[in-house]
mmCIF file of C-alpha atoms in Angstrom:
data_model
loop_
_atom_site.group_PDB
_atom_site.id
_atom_site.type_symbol
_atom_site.label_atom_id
_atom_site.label_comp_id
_atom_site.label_asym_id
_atom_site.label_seq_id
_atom_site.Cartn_x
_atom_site.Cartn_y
_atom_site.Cartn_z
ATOM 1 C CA UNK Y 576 -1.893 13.463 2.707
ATOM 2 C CA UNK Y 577 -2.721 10.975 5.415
ATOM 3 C CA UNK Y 578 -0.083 8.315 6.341
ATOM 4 C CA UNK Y 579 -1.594 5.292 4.924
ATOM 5 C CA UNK Y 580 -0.259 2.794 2.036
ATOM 6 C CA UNK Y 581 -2.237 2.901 -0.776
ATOM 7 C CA UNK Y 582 -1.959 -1.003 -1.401
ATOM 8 C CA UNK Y 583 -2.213 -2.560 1.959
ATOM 9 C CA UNK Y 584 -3.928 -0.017 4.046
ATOM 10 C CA UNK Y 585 -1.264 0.259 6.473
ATOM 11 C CA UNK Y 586 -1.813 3.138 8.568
ATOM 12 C CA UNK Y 587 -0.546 4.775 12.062
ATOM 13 C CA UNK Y 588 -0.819 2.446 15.334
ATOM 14 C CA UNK Y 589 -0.468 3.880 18.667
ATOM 15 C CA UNK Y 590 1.067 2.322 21.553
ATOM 16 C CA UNK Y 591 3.009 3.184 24.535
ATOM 17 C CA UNK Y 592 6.380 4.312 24.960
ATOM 18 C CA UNK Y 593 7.906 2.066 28.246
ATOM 19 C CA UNK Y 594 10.761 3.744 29.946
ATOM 20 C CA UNK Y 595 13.159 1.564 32.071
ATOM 21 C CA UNK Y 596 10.940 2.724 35.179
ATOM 22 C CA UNK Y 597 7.608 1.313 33.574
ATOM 23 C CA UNK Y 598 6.258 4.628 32.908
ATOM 24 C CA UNK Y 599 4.231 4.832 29.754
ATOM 25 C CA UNK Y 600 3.853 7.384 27.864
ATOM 26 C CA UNK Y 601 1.715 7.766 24.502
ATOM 27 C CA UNK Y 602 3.444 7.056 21.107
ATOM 28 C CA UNK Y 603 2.755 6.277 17.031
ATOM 29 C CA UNK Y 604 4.222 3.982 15.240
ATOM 30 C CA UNK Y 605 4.278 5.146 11.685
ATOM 31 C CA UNK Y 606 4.730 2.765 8.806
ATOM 32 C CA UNK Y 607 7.459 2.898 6.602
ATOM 33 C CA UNK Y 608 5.841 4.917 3.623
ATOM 34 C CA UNK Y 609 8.101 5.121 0.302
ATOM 35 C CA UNK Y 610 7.132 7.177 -2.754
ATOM 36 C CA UNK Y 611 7.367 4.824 -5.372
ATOM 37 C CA UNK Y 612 6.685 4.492 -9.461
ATOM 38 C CA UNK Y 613 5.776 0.807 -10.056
ATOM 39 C CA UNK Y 614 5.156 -0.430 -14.099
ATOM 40 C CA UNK Y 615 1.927 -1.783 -15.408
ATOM 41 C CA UNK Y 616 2.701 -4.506 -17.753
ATOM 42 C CA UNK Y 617 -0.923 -4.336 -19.055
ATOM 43 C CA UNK Y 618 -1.437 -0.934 -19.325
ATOM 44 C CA UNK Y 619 1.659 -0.395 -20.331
ATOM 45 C CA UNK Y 620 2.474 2.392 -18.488
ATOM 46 C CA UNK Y 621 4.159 3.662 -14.762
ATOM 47 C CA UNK Y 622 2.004 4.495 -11.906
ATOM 48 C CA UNK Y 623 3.119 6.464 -8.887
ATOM 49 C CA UNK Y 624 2.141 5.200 -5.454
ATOM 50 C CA UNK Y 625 2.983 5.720 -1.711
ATOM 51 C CA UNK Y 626 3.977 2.504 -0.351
ATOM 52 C CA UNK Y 627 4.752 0.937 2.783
ATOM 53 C CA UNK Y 628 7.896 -1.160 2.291
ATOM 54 C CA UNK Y 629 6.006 -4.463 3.073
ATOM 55 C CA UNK Y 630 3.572 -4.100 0.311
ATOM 56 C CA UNK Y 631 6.635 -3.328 -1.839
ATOM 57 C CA UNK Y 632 8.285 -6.704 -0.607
ATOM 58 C CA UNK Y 633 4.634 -8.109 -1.448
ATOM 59 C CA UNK Y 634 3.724 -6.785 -5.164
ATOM 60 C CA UNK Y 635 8.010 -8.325 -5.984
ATOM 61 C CA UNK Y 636 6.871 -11.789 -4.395
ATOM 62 C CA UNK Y 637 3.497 -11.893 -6.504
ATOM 63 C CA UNK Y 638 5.287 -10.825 -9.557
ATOM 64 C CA UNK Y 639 4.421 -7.202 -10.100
ATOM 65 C CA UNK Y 640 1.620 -4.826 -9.987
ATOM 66 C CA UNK Y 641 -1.450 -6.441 -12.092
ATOM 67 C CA UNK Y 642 -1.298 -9.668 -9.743
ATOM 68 C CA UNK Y 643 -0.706 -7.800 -6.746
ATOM 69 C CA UNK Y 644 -3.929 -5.652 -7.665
ATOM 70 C CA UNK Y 645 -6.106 -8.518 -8.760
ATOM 71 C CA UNK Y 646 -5.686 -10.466 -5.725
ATOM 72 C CA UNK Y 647 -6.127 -7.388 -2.978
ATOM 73 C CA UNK Y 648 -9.768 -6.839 -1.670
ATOM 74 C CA UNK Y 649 -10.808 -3.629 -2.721
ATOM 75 C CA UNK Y 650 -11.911 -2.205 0.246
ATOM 76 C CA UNK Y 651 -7.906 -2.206 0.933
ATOM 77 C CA UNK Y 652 -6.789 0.044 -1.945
ATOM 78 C CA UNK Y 653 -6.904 3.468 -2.063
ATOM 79 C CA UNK Y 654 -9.552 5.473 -4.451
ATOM 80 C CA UNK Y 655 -6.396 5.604 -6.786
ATOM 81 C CA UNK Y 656 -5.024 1.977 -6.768
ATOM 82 C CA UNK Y 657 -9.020 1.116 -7.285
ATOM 83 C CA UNK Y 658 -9.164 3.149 -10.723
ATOM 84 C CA UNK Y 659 -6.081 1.310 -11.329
ATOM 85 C CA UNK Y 660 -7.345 -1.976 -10.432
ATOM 86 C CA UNK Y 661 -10.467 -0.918 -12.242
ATOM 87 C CA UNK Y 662 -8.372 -0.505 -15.298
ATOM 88 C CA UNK Y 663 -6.535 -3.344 -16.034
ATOM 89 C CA UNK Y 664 -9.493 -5.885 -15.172
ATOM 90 C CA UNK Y 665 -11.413 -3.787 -18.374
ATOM 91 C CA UNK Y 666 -8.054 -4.014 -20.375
ATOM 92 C CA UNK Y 667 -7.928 -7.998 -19.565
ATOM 93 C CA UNK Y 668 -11.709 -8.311 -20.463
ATOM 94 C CA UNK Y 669 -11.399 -6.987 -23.481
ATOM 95 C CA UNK Y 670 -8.379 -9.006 -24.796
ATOM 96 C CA UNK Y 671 -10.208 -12.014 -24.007
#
């Protein structure tokens, strides 16, 4: 399972490590992944995602899941938050 948020495409930076000295060695910075279930008001159901904390903070502020999904690029989400993506735009097509 590759370290990578499945809504935001946050994945592992590298950098240096500076000592006091100035000597740099190499280093990751790994983003804060949380294994999360988040609820689908229009599917009406609970979906289970790995998220960073930031795109947790992010799907709260744009009030939920469906309008987090239908305003993220899909070239962001992962093959599973696309099928869910996928999903709910066919669900609001067809109740309108």
């Amino acid at each position: 399972m590759s370290r990578r948020c499945e809504l935001t495409g946050k994945a592992v930076l590298s950098g240096h490590l500076v000592s006091h000295s100035n000597r740099k060695t190499k280093r990751k910075f790994l983003p804060n992944l949380c294994n999360v279930t988040l609820q689908s008001d229009t599917l009406q159901r609970s979906v289970r995602l790995r998220v960073s904390a930031n795109a947790l903070r992010s799907v709260e502020h744009r009030g939920g899941l469906d309008a987090f999904l239908a305003k993220a690029k899909a070239d962001e989400l992962s093959m599973n938050a696309r099928t869910i993506k996928r999903e709910i735009e066919k669900k609001l097509a067809a109740a309108s």
